[in-house]
mmCIF file with all atom_site columns, C-alpha atoms and ligand atoms in Angstrom:
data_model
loop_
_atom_site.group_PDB
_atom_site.id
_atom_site.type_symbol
_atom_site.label_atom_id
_atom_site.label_alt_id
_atom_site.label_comp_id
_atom_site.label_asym_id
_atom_site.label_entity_id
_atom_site.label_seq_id
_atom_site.pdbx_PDB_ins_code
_atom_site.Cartn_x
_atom_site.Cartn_y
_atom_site.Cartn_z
_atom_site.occupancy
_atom_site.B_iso_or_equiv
_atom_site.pdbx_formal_charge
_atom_site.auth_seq_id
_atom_site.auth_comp_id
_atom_site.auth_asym_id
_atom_site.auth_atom_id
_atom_site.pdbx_PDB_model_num
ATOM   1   C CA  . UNK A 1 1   ? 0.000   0.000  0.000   1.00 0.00 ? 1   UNK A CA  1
ATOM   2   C CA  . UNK A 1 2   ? 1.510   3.324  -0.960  1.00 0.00 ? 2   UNK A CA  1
ATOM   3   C CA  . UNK A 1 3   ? -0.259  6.359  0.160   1.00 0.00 ? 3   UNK A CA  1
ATOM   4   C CA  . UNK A 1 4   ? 0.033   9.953  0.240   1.00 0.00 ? 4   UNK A CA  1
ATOM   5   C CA  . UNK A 1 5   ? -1.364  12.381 2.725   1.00 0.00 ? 5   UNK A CA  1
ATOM   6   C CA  . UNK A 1 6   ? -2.140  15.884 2.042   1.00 0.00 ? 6   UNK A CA  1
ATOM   7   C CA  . UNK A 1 7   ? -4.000  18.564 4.113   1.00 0.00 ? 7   UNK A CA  1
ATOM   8   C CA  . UNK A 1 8   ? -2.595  22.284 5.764   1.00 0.00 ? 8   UNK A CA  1
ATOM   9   C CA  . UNK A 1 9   ? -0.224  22.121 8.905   1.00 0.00 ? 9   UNK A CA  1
ATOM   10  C CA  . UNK A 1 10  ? -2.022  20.808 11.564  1.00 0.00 ? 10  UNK A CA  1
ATOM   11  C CA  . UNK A 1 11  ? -4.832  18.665 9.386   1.00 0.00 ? 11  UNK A CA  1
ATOM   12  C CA  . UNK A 1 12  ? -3.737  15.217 11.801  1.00 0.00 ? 12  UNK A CA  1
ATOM   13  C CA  . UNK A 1 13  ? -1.592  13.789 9.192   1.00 0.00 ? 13  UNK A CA  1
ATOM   14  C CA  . UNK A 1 14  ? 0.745   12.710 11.878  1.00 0.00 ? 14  UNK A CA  1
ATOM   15  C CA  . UNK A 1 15  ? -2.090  11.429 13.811  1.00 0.00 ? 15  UNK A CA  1
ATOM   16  C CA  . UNK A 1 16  ? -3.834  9.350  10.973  1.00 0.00 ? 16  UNK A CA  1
ATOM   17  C CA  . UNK A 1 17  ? -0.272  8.065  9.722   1.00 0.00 ? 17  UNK A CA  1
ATOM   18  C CA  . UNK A 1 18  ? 0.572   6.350  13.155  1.00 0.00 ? 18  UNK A CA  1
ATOM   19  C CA  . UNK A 1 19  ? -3.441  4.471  13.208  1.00 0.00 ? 19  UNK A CA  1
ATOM   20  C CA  . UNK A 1 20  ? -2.375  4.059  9.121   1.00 0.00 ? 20  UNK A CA  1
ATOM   21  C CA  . UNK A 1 21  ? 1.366   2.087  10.040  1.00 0.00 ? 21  UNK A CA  1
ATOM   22  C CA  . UNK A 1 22  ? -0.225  0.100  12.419  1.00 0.00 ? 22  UNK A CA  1
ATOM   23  C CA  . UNK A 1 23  ? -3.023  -1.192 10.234  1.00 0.00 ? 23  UNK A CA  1
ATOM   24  C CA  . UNK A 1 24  ? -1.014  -1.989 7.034   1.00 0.00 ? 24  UNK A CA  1
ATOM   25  C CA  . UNK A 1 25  ? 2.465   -2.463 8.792   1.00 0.00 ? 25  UNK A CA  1
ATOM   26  C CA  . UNK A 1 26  ? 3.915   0.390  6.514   1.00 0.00 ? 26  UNK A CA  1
ATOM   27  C CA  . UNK A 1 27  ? 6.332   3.045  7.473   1.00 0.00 ? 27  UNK A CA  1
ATOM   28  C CA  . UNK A 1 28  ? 5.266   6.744  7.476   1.00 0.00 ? 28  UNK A CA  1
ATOM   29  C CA  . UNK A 1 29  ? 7.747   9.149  5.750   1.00 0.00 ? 29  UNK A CA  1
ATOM   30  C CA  . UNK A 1 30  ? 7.329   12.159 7.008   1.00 0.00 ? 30  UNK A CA  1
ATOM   31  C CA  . UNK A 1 31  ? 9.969   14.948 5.038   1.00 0.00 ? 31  UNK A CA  1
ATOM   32  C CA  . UNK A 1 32  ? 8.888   17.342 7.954   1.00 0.00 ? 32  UNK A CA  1
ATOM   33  C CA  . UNK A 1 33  ? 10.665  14.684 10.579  1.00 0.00 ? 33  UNK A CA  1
ATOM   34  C CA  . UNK A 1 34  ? 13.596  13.742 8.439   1.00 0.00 ? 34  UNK A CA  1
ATOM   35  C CA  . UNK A 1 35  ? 14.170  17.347 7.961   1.00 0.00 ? 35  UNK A CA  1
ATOM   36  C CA  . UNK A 1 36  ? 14.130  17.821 11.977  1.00 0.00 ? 36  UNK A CA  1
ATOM   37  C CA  . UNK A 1 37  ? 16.230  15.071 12.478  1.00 0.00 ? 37  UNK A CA  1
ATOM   38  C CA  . UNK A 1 38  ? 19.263  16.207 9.858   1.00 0.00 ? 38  UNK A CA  1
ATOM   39  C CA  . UNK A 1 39  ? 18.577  19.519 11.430  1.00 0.00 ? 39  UNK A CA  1
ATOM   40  C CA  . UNK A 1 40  ? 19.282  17.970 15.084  1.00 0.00 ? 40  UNK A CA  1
ATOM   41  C CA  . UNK A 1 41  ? 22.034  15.304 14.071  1.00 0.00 ? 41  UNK A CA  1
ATOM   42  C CA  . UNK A 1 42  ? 23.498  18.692 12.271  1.00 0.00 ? 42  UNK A CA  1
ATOM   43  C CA  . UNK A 1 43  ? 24.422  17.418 8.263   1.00 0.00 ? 43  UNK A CA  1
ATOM   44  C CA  . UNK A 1 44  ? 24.588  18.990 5.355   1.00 0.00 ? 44  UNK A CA  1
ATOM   45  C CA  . UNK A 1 45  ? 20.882  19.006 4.755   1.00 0.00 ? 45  UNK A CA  1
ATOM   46  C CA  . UNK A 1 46  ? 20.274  19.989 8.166   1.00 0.00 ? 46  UNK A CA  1
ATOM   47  C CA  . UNK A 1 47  ? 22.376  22.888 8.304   1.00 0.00 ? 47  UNK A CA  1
ATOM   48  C CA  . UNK A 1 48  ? 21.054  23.979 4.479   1.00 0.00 ? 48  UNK A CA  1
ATOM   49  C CA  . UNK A 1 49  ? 17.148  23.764 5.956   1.00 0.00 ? 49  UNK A CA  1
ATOM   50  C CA  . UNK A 1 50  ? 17.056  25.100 9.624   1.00 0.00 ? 50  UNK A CA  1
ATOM   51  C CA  . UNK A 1 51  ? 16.743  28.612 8.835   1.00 0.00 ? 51  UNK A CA  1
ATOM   52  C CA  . UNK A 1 52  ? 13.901  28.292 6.547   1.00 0.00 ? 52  UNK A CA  1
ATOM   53  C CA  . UNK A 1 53  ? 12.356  25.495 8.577   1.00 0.00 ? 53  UNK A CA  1
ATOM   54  C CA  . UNK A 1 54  ? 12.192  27.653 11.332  1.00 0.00 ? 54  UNK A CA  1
ATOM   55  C CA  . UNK A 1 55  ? 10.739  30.698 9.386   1.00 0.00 ? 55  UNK A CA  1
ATOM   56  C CA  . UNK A 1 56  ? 8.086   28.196 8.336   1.00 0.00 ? 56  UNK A CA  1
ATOM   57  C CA  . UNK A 1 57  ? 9.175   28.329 4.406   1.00 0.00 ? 57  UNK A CA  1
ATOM   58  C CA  . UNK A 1 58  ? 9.959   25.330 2.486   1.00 0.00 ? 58  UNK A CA  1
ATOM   59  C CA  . UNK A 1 59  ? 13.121  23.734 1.885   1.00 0.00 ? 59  UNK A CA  1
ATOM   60  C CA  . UNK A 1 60  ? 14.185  23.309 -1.635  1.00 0.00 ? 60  UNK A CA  1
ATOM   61  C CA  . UNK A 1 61  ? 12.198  20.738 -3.997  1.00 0.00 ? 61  UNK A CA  1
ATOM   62  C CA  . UNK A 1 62  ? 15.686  19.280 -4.634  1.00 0.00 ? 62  UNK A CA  1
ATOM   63  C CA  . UNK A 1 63  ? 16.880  18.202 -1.503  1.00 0.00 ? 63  UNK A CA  1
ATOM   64  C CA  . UNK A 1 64  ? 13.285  16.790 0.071   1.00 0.00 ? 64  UNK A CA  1
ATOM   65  C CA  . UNK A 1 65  ? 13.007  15.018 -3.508  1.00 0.00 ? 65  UNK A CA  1
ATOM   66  C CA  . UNK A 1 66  ? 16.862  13.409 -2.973  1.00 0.00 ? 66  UNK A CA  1
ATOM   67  C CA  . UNK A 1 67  ? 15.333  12.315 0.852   1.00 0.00 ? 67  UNK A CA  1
ATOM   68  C CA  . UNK A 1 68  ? 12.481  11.109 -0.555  1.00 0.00 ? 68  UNK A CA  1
ATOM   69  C CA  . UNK A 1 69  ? 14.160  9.207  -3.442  1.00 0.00 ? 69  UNK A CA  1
ATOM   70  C CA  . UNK A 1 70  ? 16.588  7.328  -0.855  1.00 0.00 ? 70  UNK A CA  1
ATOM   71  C CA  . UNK A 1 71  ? 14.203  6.446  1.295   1.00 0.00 ? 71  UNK A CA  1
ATOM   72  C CA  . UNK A 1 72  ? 11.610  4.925  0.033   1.00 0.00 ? 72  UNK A CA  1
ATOM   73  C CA  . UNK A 1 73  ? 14.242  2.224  -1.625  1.00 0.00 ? 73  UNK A CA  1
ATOM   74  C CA  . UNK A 1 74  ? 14.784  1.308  2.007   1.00 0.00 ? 74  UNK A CA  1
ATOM   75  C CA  . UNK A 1 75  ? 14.054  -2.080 2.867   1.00 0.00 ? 75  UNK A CA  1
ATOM   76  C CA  . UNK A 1 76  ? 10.759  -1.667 5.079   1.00 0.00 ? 76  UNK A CA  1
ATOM   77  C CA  . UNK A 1 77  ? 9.020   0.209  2.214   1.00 0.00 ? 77  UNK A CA  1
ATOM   78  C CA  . UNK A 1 78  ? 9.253   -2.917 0.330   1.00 0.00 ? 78  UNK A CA  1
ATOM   79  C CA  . UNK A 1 79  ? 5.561   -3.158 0.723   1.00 0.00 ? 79  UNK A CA  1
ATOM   80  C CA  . UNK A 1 80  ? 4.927   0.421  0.924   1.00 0.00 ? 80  UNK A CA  1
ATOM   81  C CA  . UNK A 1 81  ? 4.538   3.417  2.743   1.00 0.00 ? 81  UNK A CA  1
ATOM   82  C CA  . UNK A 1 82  ? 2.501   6.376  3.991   1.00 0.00 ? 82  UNK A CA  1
ATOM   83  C CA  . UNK A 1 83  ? 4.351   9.863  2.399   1.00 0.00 ? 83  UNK A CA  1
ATOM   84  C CA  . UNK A 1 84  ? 3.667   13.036 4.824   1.00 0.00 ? 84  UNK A CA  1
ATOM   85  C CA  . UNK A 1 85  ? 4.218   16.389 4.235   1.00 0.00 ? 85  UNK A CA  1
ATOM   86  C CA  . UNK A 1 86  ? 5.619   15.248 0.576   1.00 0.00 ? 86  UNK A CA  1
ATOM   87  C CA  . UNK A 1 87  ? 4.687   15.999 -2.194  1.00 0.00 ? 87  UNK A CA  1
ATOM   88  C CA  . UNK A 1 88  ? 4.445   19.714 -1.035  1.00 0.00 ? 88  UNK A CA  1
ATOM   89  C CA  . UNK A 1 89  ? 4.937   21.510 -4.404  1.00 0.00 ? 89  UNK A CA  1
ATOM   90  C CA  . UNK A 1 90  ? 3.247   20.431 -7.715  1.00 0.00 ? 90  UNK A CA  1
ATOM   91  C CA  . UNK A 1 91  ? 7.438   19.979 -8.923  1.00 0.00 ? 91  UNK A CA  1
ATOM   92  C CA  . UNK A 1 92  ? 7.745   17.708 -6.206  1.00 0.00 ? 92  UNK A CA  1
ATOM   93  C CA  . UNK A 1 93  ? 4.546   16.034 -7.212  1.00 0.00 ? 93  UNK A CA  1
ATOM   94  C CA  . UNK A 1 94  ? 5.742   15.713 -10.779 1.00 0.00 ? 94  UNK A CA  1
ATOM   95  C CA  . UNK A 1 95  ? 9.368   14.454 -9.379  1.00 0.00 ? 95  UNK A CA  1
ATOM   96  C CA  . UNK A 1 96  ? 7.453   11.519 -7.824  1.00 0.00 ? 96  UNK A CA  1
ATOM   97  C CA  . UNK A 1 97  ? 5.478   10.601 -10.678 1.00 0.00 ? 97  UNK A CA  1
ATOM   98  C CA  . UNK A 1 98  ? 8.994   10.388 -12.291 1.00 0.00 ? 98  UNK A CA  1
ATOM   99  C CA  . UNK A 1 99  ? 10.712  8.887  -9.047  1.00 0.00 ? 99  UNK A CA  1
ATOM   100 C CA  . UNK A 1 100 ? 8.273   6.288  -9.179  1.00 0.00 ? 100 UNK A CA  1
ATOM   101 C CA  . UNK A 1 101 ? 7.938   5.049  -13.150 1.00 0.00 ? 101 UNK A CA  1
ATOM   102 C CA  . UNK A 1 102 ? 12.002  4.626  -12.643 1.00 0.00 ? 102 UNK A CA  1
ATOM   103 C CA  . UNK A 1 103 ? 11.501  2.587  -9.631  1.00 0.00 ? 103 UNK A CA  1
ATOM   104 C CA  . UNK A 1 104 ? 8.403   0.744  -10.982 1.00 0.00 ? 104 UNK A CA  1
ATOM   105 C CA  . UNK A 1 105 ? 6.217   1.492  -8.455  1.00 0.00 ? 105 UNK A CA  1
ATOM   106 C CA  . UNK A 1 106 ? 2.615   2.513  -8.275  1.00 0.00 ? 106 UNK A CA  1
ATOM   107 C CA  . UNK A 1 107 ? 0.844   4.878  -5.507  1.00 0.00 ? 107 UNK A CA  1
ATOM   108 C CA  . UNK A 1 108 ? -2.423  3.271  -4.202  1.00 0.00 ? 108 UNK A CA  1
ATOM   109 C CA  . UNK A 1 109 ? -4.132  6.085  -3.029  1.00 0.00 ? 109 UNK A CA  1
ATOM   110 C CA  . UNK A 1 110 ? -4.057  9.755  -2.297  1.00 0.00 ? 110 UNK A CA  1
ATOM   111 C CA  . UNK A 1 111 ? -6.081  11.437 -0.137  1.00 0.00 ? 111 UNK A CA  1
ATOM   112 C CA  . UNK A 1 112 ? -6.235  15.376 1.245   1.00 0.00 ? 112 UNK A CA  1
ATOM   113 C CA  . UNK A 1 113 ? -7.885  15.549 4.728   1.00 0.00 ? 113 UNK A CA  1
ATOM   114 C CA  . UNK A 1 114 ? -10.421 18.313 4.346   1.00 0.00 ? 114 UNK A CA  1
ATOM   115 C CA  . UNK A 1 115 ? -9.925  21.313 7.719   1.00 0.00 ? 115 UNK A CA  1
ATOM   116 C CA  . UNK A 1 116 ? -11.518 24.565 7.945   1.00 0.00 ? 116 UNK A CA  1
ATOM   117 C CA  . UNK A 1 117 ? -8.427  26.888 8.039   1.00 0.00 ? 117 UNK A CA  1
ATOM   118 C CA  . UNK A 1 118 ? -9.757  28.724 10.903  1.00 0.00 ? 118 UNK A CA  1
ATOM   119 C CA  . UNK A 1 119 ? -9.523  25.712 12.959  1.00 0.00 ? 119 UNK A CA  1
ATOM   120 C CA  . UNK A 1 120 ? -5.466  25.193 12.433  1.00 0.00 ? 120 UNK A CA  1
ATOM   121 C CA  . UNK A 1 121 ? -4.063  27.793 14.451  1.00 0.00 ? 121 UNK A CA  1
ATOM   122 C CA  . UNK A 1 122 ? -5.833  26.486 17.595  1.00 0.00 ? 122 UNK A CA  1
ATOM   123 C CA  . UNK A 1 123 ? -4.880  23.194 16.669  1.00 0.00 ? 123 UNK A CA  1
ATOM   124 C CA  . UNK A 1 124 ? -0.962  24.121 16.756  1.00 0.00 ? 124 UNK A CA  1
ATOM   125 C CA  . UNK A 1 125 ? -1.231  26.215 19.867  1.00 0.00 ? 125 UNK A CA  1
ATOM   126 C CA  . UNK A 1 126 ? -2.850  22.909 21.022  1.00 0.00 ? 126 UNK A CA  1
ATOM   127 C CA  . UNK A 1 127 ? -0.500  20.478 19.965  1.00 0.00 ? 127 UNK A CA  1
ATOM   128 C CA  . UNK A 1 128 ? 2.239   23.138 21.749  1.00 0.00 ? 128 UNK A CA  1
ATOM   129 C CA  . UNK A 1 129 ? 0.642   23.314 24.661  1.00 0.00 ? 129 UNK A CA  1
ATOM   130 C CA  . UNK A 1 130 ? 0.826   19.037 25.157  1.00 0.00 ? 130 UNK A CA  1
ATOM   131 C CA  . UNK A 1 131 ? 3.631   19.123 24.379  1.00 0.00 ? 131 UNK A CA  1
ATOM   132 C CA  . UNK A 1 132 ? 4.964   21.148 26.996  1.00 0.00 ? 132 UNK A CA  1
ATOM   133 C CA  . UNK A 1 133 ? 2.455   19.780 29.281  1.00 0.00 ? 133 UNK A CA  1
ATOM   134 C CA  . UNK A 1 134 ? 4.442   16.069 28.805  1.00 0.00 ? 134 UNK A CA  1
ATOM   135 C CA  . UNK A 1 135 ? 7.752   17.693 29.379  1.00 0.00 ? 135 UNK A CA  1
ATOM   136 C CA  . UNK A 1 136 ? 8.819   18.065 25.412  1.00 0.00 ? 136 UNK A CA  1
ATOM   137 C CA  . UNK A 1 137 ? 10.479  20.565 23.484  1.00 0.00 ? 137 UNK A CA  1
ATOM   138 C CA  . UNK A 1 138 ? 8.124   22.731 20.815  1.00 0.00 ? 138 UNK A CA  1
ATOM   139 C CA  . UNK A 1 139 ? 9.179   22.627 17.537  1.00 0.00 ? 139 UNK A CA  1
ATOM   140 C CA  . UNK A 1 140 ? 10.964  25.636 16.351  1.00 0.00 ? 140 UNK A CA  1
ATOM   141 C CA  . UNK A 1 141 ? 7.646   26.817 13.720  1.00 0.00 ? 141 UNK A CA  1
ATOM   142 C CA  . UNK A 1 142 ? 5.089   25.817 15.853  1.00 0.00 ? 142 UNK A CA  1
ATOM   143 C CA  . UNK A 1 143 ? 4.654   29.260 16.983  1.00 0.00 ? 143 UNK A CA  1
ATOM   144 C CA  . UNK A 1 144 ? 2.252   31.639 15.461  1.00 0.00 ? 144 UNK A CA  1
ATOM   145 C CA  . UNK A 1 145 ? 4.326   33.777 12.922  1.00 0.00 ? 145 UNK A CA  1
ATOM   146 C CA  . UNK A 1 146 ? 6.172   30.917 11.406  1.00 0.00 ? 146 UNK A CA  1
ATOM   147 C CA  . UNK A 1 147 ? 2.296   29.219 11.085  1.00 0.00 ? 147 UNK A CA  1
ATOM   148 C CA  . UNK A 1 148 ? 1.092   31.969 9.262   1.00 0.00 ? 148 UNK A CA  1
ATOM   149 C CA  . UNK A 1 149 ? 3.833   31.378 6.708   1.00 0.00 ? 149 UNK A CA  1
ATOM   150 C CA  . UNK A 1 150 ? 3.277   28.006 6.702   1.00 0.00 ? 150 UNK A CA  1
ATOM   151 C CA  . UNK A 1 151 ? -0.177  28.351 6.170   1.00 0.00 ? 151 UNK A CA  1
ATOM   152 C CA  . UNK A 1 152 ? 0.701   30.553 3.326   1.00 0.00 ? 152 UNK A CA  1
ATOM   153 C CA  . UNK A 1 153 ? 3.052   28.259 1.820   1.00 0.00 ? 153 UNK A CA  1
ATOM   154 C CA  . UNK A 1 154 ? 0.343   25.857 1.987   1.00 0.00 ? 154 UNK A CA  1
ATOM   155 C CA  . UNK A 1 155 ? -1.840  28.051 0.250   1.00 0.00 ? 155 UNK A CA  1
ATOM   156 C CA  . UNK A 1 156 ? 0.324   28.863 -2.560  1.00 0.00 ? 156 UNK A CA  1
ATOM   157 C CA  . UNK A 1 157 ? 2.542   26.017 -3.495  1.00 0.00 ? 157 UNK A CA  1
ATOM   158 C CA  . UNK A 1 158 ? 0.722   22.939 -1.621  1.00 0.00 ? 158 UNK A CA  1
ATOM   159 C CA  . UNK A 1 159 ? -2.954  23.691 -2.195  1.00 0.00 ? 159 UNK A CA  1
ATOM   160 C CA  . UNK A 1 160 ? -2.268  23.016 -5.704  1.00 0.00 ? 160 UNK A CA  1
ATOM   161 C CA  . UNK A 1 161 ? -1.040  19.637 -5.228  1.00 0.00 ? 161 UNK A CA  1
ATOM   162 C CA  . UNK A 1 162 ? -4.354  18.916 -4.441  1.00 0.00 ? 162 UNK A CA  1
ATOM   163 C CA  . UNK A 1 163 ? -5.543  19.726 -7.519  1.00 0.00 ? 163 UNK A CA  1
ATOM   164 C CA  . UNK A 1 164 ? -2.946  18.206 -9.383  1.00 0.00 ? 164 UNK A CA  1
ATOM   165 C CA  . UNK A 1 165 ? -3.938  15.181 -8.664  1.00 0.00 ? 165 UNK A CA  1
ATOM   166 C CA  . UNK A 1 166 ? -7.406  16.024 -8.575  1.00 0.00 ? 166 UNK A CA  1
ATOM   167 C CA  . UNK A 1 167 ? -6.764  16.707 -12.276 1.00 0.00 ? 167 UNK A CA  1
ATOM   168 C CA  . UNK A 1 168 ? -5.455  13.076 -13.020 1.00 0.00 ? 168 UNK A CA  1
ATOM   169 C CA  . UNK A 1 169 ? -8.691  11.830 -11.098 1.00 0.00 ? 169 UNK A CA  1
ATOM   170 C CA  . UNK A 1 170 ? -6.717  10.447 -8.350  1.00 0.00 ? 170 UNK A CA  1
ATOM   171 C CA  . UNK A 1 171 ? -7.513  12.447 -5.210  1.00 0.00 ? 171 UNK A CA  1
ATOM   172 C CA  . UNK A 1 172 ? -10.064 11.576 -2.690  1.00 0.00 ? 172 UNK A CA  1
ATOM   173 C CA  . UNK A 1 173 ? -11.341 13.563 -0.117  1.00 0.00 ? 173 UNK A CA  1
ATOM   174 C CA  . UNK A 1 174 ? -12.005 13.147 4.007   1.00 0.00 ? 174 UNK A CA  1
ATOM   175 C CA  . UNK A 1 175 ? -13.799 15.506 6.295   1.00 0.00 ? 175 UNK A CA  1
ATOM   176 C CA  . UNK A 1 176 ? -10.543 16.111 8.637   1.00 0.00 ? 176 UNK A CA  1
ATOM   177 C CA  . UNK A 1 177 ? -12.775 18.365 11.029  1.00 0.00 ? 177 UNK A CA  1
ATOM   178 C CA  . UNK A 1 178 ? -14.486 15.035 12.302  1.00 0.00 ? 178 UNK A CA  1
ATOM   179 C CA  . UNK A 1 179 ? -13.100 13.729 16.001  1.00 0.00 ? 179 UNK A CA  1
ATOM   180 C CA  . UNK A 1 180 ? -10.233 11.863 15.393  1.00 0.00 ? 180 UNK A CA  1
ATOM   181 C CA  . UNK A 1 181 ? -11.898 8.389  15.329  1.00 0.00 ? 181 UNK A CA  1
ATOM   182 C CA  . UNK A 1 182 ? -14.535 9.435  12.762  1.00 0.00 ? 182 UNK A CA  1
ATOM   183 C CA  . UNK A 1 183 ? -11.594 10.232 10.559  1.00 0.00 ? 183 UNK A CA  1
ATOM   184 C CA  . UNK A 1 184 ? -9.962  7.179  11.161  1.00 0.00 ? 184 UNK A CA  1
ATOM   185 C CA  . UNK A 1 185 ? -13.415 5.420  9.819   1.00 0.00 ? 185 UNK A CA  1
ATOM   186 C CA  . UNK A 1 186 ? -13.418 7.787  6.973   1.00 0.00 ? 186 UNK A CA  1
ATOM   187 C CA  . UNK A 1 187 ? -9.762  6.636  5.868   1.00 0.00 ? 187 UNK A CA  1
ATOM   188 C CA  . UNK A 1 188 ? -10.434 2.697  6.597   1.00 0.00 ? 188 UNK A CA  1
ATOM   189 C CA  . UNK A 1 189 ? -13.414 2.958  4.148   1.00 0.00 ? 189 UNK A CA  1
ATOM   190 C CA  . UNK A 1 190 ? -11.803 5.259  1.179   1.00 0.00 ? 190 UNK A CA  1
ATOM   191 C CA  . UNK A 1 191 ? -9.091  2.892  1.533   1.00 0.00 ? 191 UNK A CA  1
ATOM   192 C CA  . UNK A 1 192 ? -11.668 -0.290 1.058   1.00 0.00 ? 192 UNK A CA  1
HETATM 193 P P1  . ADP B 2 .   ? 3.419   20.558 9.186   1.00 0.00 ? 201 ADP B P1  1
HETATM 194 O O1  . ADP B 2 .   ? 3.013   20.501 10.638  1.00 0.00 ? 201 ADP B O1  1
HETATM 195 O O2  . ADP B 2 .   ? 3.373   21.938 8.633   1.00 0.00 ? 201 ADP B O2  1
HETATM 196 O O3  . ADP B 2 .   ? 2.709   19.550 8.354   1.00 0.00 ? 201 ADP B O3  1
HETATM 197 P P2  . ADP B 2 .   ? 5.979   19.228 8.691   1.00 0.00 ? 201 ADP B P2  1
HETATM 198 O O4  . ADP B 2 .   ? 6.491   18.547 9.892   1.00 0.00 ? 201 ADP B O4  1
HETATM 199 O O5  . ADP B 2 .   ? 5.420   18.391 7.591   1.00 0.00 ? 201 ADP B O5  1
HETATM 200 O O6  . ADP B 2 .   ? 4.953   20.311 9.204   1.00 0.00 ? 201 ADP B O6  1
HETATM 201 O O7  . ADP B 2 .   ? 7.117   20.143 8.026   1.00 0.00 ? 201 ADP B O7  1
HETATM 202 C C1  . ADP B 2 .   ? 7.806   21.123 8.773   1.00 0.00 ? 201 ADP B C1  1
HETATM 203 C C2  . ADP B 2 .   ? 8.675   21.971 7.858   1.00 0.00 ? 201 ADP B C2  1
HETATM 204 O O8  . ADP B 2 .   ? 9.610   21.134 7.154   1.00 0.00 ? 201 ADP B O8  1
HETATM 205 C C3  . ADP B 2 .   ? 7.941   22.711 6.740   1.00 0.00 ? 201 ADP B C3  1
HETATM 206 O O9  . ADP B 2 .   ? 7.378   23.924 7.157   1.00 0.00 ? 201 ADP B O9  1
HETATM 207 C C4  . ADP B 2 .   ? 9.076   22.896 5.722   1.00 0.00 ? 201 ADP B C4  1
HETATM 208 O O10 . ADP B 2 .   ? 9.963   23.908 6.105   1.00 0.00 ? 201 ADP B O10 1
HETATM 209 C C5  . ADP B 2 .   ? 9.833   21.594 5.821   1.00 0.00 ? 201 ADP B C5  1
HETATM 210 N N1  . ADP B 2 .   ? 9.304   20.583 4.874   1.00 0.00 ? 201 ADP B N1  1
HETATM 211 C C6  . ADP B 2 .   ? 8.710   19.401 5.200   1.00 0.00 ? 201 ADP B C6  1
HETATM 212 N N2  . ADP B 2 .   ? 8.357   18.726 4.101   1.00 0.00 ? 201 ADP B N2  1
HETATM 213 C C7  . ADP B 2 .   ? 8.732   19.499 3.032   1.00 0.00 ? 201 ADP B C7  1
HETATM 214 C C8  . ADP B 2 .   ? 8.631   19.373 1.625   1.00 0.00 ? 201 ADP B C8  1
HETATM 215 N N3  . ADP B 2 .   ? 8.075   18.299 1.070   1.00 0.00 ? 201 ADP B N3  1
HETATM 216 N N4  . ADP B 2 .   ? 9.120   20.386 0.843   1.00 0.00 ? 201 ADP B N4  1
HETATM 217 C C9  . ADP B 2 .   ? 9.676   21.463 1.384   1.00 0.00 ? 201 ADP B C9  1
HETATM 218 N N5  . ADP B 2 .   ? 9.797   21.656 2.710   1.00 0.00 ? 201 ADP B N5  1
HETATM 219 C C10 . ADP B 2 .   ? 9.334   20.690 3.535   1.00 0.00 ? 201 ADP B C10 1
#
């Protein structure tokens, strides 16, 4: 089963993923924590995307495409994987289509989880808040200037993703502003 997720920072794509790697035993590639941990471990890549990371921009189609291309040759996406927070640009959506007709492999399914935009800020501050609450450190753009460039990123270079694939009849759609379970149900049945 390979999958991708799309929806605005803060849609539960995280959240769905982990119910989504238990059910089909598939790993979740998230270019949002790959990117956090080369920023953290300090490479190349890391050093190259902190700054913009932290601004909330996006790093550069070429190096999440390279991190993307490596890993999903890895061993335990043999028999697939859940893609978060990638495709983020319609270039990197058109890299994967390439990507993936060299590596002869097929997607499954794509799916955008549907949230009002109004809801996403108080979902951050939210998911901030926890995570102090448990003793964690918040992430560097989960703060609400570097959200309101993400959300604009979103707007402007991932919202079109969406219809991308919506284009090539591909895309399905679930409510994401259902409680988390309903969502879950959702997902099960587009998935069959
Ligand atoms: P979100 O909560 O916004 O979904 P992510 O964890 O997916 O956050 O990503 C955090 C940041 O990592 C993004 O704001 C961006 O700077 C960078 N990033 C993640 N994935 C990509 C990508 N596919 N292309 C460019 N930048 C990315």
């Amino acid at each position: 089963m390979r999958l991708i997720l799309l929806g605005p920072p803060g849609a539960g794509k995280g959240t769905q993923a982990a119910r989504l790697v238990e059910k089909f035993k598939i790993p979740q590639l998230s270019t949002g924590d790959m990117l956090r941990a080369a920023v953290k471990a300090g490479t190349p890549v890391g050093l190259q995307a902190k700054a913009v990371m932290d601004a909330g921009g996006l790093v550069s189609d070429e190096i999440v495409c390279g991190i993307i291309s490596d890993r999903i040759e890895e061993a335990d996406a043999t028999n697939g994987f859940i893609l978060d927070g990638f495709p983020r640009t319609v270039a990197q959506a058109e890299a994967l289509d390439d990507m993936l007709a060299k590596k002869a492999m097929k997607l499954d399914a794509i799916i955008e989880l549907k949230v009002d935009e109004n809801a996403l800020l108080a979902r951050i501050e939210k998911r901030a808040a926890e995570t102090v609450a448990a003793g964690g450190t918040v992430r560097a753009d989960d703060n609400p200037d570097a959200f309101r460039v993400r959300l604009v990123a979103y707007r402007e270079q991932t919202a079109p993703v969406s219809a991308y694939y919506a284009s090539h009849g591909v895309l399905k759609t679930v409510d994401g502003m259902a409680p988390i379970d309903q969502v879950t149900a959702a997902l099960d049945a587009v998935l069959g």
